Short mmCIF file of C-alpha atoms and ligand atoms in Angstrom, two decimals:
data_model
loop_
_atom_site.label_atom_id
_atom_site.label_comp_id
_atom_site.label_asym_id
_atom_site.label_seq_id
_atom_site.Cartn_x
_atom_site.Cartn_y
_atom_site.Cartn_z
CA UNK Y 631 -12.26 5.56 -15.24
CA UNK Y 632 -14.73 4.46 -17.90
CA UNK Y 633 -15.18 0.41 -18.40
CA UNK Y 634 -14.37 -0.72 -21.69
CA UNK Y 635 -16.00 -3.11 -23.66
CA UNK Y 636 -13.34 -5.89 -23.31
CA UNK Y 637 -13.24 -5.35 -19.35
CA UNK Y 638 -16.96 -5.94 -19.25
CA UNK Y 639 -16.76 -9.02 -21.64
CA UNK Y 640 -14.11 -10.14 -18.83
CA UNK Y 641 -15.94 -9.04 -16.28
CA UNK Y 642 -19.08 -11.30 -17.49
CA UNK Y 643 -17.24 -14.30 -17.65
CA UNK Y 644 -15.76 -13.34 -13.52
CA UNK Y 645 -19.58 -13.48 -12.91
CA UNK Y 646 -20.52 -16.89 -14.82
CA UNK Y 647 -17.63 -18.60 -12.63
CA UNK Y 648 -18.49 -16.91 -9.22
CA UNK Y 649 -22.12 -18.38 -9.58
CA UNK Y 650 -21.64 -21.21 -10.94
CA UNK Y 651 -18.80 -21.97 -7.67
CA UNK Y 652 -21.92 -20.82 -5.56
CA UNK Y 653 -19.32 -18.52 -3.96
CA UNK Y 654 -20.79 -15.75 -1.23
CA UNK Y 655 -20.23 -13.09 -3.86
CA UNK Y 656 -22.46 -15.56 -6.32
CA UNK Y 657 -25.12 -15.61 -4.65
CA UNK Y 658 -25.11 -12.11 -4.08
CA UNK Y 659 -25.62 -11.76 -7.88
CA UNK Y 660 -28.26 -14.53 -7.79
CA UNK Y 661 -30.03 -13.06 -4.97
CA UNK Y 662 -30.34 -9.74 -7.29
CA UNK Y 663 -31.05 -11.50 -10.27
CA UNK Y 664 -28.19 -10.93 -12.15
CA UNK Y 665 -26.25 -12.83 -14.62
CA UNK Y 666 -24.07 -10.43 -16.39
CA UNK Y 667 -23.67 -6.47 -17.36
CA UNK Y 668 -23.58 -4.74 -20.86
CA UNK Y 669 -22.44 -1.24 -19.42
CA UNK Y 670 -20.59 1.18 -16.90
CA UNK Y 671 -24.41 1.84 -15.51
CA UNK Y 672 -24.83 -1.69 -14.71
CA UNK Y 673 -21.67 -2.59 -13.83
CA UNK Y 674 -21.99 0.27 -11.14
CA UNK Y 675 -25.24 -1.30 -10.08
CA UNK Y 676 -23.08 -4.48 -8.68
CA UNK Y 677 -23.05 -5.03 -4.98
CA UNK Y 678 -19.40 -4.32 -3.27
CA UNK Y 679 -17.49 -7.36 -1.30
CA UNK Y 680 -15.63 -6.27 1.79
CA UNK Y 681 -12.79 -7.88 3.90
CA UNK Y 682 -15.97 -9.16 6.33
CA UNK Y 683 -17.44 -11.34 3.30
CA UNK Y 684 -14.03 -13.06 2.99
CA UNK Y 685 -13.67 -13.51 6.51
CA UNK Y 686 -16.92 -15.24 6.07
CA UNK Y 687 -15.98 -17.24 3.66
CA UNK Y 688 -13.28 -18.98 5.61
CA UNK Y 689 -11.36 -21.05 5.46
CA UNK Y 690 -11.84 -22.44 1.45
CA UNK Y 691 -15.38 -19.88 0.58
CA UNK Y 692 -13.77 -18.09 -1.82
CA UNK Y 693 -12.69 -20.74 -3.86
CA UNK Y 694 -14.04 -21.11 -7.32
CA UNK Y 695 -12.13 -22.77 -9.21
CA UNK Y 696 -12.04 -26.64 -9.47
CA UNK Y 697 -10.21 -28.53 -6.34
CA UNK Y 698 -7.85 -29.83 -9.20
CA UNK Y 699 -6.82 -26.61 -10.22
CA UNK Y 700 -6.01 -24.58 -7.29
CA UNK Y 701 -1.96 -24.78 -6.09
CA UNK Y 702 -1.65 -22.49 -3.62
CA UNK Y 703 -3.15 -20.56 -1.07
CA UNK Y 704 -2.08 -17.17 1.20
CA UNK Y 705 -3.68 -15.31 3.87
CA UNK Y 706 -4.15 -11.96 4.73
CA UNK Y 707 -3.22 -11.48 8.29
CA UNK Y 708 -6.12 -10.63 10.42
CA UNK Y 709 -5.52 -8.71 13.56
CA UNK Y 710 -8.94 -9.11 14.21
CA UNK Y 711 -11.22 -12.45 13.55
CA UNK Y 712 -10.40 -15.14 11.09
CA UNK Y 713 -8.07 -14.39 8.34
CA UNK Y 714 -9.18 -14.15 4.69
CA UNK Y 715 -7.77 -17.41 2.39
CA UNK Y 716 -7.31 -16.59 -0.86
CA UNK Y 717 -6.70 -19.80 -3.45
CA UNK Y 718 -4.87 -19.45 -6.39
CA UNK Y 719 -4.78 -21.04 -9.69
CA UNK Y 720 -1.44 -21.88 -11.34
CA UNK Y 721 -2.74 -19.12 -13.76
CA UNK Y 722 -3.09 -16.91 -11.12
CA UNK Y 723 0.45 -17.71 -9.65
CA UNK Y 724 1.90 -16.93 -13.37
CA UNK Y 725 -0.25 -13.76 -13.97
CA UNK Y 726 0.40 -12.23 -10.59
CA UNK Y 727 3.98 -12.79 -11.86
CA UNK Y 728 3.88 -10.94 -14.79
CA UNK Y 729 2.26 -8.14 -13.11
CA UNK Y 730 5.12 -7.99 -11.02
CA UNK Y 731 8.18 -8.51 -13.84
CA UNK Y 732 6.20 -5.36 -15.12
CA UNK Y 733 6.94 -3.27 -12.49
CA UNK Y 734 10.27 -4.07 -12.06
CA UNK Y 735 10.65 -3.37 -15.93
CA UNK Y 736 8.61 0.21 -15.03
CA UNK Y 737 11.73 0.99 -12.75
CA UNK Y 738 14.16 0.33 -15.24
CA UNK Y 739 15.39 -3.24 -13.12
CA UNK Y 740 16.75 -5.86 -15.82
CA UNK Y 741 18.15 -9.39 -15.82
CA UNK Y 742 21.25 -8.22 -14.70
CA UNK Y 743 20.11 -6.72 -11.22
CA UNK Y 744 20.50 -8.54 -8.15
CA UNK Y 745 17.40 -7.70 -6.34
CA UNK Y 746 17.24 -8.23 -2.34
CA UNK Y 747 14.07 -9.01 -1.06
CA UNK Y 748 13.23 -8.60 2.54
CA UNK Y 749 9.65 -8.72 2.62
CA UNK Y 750 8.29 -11.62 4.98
CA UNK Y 751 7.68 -15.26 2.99
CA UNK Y 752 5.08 -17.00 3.88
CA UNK Y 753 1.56 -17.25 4.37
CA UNK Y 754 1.56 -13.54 2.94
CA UNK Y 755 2.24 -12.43 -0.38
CA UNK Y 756 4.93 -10.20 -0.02
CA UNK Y 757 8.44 -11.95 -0.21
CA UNK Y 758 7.28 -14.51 -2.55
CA UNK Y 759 5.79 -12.00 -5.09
CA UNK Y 760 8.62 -9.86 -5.10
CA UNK Y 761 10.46 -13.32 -6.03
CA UNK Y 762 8.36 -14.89 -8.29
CA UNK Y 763 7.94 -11.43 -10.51
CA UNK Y 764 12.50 -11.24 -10.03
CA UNK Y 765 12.56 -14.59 -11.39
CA UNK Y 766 10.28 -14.33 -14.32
CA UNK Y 767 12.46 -11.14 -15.35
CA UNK Y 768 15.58 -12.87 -14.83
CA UNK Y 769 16.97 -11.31 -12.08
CA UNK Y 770 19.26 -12.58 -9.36
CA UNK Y 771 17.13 -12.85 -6.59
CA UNK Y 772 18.72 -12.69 -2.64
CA UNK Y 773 15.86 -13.87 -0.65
CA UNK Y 774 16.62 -12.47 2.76
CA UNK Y 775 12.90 -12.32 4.32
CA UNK Y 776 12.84 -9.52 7.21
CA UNK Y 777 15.00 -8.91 10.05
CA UNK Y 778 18.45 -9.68 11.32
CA UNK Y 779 20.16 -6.57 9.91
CA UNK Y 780 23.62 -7.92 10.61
CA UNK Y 781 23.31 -10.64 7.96
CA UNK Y 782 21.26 -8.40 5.46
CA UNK Y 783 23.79 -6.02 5.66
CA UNK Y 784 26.48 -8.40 4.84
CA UNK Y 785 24.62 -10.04 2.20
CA UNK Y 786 23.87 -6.71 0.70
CA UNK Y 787 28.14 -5.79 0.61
CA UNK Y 788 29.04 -9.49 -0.24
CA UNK Y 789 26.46 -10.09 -3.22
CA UNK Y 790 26.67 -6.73 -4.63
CA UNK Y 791 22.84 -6.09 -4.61
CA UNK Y 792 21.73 -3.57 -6.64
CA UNK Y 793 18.29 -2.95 -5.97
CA UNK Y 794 16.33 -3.26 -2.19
CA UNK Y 795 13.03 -4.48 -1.91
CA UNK Y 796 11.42 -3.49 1.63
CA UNK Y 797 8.80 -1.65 3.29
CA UNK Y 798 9.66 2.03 3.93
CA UNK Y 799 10.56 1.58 7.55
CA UNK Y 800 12.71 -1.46 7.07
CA UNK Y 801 14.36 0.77 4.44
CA UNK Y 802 14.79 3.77 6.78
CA UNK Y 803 16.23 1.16 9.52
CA UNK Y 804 18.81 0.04 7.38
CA UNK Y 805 19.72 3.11 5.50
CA UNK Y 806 20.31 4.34 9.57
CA UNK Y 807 22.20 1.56 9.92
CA UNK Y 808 24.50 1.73 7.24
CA UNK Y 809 25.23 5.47 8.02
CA UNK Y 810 26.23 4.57 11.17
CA UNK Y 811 28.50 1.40 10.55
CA UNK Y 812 30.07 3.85 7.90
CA UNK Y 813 29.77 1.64 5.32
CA UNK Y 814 28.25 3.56 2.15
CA UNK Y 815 30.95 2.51 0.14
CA UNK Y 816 30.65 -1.02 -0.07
CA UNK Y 817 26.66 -0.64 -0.81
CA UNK Y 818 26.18 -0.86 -4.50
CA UNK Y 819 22.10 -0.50 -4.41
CA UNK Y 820 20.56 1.62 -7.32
CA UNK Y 821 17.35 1.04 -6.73
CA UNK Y 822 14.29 0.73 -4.17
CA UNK Y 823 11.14 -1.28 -4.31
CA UNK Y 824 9.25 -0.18 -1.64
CA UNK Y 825 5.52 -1.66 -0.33
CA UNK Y 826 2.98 -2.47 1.80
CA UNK Y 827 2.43 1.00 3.67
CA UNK Y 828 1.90 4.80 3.56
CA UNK Y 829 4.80 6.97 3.88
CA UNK Y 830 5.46 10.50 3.83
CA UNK Y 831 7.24 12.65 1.46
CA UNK Y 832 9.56 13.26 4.17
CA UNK Y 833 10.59 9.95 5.05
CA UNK Y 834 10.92 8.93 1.05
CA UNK Y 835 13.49 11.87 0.45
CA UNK Y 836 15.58 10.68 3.45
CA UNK Y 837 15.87 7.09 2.70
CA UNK Y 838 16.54 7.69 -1.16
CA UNK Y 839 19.36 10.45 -0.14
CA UNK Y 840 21.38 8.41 2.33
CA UNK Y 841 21.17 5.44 0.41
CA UNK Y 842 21.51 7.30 -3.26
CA UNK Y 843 19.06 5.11 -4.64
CA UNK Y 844 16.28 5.63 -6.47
CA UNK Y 845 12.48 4.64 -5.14
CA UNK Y 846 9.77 3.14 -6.52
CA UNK Y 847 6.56 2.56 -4.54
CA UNK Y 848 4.79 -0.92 -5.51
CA UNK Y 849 1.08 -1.43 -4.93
CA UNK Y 850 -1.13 -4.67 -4.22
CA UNK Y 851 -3.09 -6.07 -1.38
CA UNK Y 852 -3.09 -9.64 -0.89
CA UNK Y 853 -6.87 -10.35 -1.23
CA UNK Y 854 -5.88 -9.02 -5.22
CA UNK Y 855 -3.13 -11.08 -5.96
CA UNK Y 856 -0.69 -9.38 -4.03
CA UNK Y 857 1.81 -6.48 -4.26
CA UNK Y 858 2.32 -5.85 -7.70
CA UNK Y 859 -0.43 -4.65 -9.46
CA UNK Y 860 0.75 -1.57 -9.92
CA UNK Y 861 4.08 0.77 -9.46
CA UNK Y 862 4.93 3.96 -9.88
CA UNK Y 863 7.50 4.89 -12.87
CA UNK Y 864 10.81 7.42 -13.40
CA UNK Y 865 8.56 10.15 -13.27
CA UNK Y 866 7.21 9.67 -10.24
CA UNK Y 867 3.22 11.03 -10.67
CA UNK Y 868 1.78 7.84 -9.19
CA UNK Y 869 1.55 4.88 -9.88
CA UNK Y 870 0.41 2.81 -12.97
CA UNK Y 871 -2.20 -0.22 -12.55
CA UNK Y 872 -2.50 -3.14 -14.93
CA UNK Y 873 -6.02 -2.54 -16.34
CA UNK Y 874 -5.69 -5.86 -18.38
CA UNK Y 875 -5.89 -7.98 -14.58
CA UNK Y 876 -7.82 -5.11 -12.48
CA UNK Y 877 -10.41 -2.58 -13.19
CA UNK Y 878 -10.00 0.24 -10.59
CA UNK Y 879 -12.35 2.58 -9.77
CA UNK Y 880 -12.88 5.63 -6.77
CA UNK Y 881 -15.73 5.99 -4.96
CA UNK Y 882 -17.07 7.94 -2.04
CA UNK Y 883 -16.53 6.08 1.21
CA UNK Y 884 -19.78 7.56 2.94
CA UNK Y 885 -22.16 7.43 -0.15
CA UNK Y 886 -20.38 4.51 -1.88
CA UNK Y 887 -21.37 6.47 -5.32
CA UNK Y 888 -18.30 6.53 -8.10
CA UNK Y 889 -16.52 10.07 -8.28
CA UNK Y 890 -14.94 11.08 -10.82
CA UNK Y 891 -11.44 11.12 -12.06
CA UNK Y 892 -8.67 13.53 -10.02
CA UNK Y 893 -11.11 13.21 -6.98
CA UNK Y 894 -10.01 11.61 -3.57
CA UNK Y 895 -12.18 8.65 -2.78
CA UNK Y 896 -11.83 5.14 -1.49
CA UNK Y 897 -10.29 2.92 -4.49
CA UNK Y 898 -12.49 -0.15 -5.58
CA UNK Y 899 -11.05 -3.34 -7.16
CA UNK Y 900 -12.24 -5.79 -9.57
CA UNK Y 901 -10.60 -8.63 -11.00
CA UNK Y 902 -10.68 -9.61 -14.58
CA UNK Y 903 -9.43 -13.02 -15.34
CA UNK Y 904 -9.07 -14.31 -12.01
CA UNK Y 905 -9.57 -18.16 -11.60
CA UNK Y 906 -8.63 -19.36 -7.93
CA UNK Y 907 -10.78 -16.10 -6.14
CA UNK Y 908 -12.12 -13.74 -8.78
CA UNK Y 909 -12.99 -10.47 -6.68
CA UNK Y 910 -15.80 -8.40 -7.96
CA UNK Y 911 -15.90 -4.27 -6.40
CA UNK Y 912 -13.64 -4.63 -3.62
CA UNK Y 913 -13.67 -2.13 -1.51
CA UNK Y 914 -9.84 -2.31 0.04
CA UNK Y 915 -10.25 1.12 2.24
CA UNK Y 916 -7.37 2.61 0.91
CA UNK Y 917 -7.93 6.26 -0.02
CA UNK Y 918 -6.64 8.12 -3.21
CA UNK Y 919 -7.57 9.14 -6.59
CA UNK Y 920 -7.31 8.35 -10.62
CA UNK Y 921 -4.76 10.35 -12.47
CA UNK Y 922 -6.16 11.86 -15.52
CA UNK Y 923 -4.16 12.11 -18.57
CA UNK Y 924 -1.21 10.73 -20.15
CA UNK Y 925 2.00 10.38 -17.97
CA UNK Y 926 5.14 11.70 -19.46
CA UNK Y 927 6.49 8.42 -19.38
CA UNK Y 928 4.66 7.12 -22.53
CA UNK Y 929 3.45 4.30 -20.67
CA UNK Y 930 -0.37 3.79 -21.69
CA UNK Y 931 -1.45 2.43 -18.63
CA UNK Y 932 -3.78 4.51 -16.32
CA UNK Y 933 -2.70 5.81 -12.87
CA UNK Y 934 -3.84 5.66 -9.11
CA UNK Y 935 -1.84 8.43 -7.22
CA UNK Y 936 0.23 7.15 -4.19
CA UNK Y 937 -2.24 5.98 -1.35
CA UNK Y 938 -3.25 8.75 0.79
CA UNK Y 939 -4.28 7.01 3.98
CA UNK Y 940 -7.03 4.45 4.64
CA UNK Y 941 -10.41 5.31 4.89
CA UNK Y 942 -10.42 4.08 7.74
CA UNK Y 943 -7.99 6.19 9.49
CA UNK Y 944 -10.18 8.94 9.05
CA UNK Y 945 -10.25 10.57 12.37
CA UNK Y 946 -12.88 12.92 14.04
CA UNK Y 947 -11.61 15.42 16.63
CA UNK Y 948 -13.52 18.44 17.66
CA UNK Y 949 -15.78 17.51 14.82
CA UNK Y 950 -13.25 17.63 12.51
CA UNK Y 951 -12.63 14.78 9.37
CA UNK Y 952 -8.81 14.76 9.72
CA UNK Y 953 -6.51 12.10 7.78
CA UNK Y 954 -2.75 11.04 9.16
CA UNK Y 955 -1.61 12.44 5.32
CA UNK Y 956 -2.92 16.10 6.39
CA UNK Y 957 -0.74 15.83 9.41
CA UNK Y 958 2.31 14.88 7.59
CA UNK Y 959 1.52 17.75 4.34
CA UNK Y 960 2.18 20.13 7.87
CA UNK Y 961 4.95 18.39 8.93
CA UNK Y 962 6.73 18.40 5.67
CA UNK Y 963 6.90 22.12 6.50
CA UNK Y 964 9.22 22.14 8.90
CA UNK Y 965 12.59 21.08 8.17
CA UNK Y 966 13.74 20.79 11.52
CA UNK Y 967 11.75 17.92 12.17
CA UNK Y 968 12.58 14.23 11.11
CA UNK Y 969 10.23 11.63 8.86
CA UNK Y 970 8.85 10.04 12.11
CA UNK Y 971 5.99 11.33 14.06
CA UNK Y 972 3.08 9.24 16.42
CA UNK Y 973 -0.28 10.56 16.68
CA UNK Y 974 -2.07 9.64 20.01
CA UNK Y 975 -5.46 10.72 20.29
CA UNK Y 976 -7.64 10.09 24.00
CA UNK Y 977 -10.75 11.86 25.75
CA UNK Y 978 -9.83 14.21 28.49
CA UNK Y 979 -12.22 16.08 30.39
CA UNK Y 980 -15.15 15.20 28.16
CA UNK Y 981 -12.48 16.78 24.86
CA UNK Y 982 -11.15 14.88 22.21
CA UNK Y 983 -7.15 15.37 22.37
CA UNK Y 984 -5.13 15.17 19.78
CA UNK Y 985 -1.23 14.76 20.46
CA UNK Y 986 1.68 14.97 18.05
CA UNK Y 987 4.75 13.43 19.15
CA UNK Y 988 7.72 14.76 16.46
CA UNK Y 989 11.11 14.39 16.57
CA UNK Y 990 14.06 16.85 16.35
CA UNK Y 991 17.97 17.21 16.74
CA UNK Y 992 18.83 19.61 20.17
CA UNK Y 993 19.53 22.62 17.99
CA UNK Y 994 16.01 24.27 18.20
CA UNK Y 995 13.78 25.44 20.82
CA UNK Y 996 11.15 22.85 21.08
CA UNK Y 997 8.88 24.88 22.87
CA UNK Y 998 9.16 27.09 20.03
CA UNK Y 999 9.13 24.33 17.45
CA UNK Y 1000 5.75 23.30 19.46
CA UNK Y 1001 3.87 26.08 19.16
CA UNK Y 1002 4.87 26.46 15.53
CA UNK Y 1003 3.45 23.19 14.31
CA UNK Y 1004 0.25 23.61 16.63
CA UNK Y 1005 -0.26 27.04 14.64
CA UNK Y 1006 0.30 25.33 11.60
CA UNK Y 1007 -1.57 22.63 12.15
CA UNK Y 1008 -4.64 24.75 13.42
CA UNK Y 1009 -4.83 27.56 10.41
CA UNK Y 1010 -4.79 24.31 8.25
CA UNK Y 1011 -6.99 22.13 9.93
CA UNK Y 1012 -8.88 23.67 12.00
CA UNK Y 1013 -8.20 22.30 15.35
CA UNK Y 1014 -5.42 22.97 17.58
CA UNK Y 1015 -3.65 19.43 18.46
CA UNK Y 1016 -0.56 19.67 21.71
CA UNK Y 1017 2.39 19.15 19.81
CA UNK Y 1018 5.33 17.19 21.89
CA UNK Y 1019 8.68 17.26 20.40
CA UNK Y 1020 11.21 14.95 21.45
CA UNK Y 1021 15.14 14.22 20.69
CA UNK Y 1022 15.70 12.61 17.69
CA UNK Y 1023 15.77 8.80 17.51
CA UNK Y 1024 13.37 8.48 20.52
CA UNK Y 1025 10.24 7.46 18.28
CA UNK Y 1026 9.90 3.68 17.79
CA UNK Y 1027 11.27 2.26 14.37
CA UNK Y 1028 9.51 -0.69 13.31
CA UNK Y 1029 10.65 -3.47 10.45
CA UNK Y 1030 7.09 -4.05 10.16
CA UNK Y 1031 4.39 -1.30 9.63
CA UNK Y 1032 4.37 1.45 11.56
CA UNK Y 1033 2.06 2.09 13.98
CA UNK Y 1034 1.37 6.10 14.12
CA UNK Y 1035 -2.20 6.71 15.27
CA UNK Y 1036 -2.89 5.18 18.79
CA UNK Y 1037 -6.56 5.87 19.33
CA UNK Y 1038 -6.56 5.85 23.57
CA UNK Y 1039 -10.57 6.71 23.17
CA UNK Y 1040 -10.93 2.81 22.00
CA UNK Y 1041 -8.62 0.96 23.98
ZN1 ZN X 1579 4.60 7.04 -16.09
#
């Protein structure tokens, strides 16, 4: 995606702060001599910051705005190490909130929806940006926060809420649910917000038929504002950024070079008018690619297709690059199987194993249905992985994200 002039103007004046705060990323710039960038060359020429320079900075690093200024701060949650703190400006807080009543608008949500939100609240950004972007549009917000279905269920009947906002396997847990309390009827959702994780084709048909809705996916990461940067729209060809807060751009995860638009690549972040911790080339891992060309929406702004996987997650067996999204493409395949899956890859006998746990109902042969997917999976991939199938249900669910690669080799 080419820079424009007024995203380098704003990208000039992210640089002026970030040294002048003598943040890590500022002296970065300093260290390389440079103050500012006239074009896409030069811009391109700026070093990346990664998740391990914000862990660096901890706890207060990244600030760079004025004590005085900042009102809030949230954390990303580290599994590993210290957690990244990101400060934000009362600017921040407000833009980050028109980002979000964006989105909503994008899925056709108005003041008149009554919008449930069970993302977590707290030191993360989730529950409070799907909030804070609700109440700026002029919703009715339900702030439920995760967990104890019981009570979201009857919230969800009692208030009348018309639109869910979850992650995808909170949203398959309680579109189980309802099916099997029988209560469809007295659900009145329209509409689905869904974040914070990859999911399937598979998985996004299932939840939108058994609880009619329809589904929107929502993008953000905390250490750039949040969830809400960007969201896909009714015509559901990914999902469109706000290039008036970020500039997005793809690049090779290997050779770090830009690629161009259409290609798969890891996406890159900048912020533009950022006060409390302007980001400059973040590399978030996530893999996917730049839309080109106008969606039939009309909107104007651009689009990043849904996220493919995390670079990451790239796996190597036999030699082989694989990605959990090839795995699913196969999957999607075969109807008898259901959205879940695990993959669990170890080292036996000096080979690198890959096996596929799927799921299935007990009208098939699994041995059959095994040897199928392995096939499959091979003439595809190129690597032959031992395929378990199982009766359905027996996968773990998860109201947080789903864990579906266990990598045995590491642990
Ligand atoms: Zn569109």
């Amino acid at each position: 995606m080419q820079i424009t002039a007024t995203q380098l103007e704003q990208v000039n004046k992210q640089i002026l702060a970030l040294v002048a705060a003598g943040s890590f990323y500022g002296k970065k710039l300093e260290d390389a001599g440079i103050s500012g960038v006239s074009s896409q060359e030069e811009f391109e020429k700026l070093p990346f910051s990664e998740k391990n320079d914000l862990r660096e900075a901890y706890p207060l690093g990244l600030m760079t705005a004025p004590e005085e200024k900042i009102v809030r701060i949230h954390s990303s949650s580290g599994t590993t190490g210290l957690p990244v703190i990101i400060p934000y400006t009362a600017k921040d807080v407000d833009d980050w909130a028109i980002m979000f009543k964006r989105c909503y608008e994008m899925a056709g949500i108005t003041n008149m929806d009554r919008i449930q939100v069970t993302p977590g609240y707290g030191l993360w950004t989730a529950g409070i940006g799907f909030q804070n972007g609700a109440e700026k549009l002029g919703a009715m917000v339900i702030p439920m926060g995760p967990g104890n279905t019981d009570k979201q269920l009857q919230m969800m009947m009692d208030m009348k809420s018309t639109v869910l906002c979850s992650t995808s396997s909170y949203a398959l847990l309680l579109a189980e649910e309802i099916e099997k309390r029988g209560i469809q009827e007295q659900i009145h959702l329209k509409k689905g917000v869904i974040g914070s994780e990859r999911w399937g084709e598979k998985m996004r048909k299932r939840i939108s038929e058994e609880l009619g809705i329809e589904l929107y996916d929502i993008y953000g990461l905390t250490e750039i504002y949040g969830p809400g940067i960007g969201i896909s729209c009714k015509e559901d060809t990914g999902m469109h950024y706000w290039d008036d807060y970020i500039y997005i751009e793809i690049v090779d995860p290997v050779t770090l070079k830009p690629i161009p638009d259409g290609e798969l690549g890891e996406v890159v972040i900048t912020t533009l008018v950022k006060e409390g911790a302007p980001l400059i080339r973040y590399r978030t891992h996530d893999l996917s690619r730049i839309i080109p060309g106008e969606c039939a929406c009309g909107s104007r702004f651009p689009r990043l297709d849904t996220i493919m996987g995390r670079s990451d997650d790239m796996m190597k067996i036999k030699g082989v690059n694989v990605f959990p999204s090839q795995i699913e493409e196969v999957l999607k395949e075969f109807p008898e199987v259901s959205s879940e899956y695990q993959i669990r890859i170890s080292h036996l006998d000096g080979k690198d194993t890959m096996r596929l746990y799927v799921e299935t109902n007990g009208s098939v042969d699994f041995m059959d249905l095994a040897k199928r997917i392995a096939g499959t999976v091979k003439s595809r991939i190129g690597f032959t992985p031992l395929v378990k199938v199982v009766e359905l249900g027996l996968l773990p669910r998860s109201e947080k994200k789903s864990k579906r690669v266990i990598d045995e080799r590491y642990e």
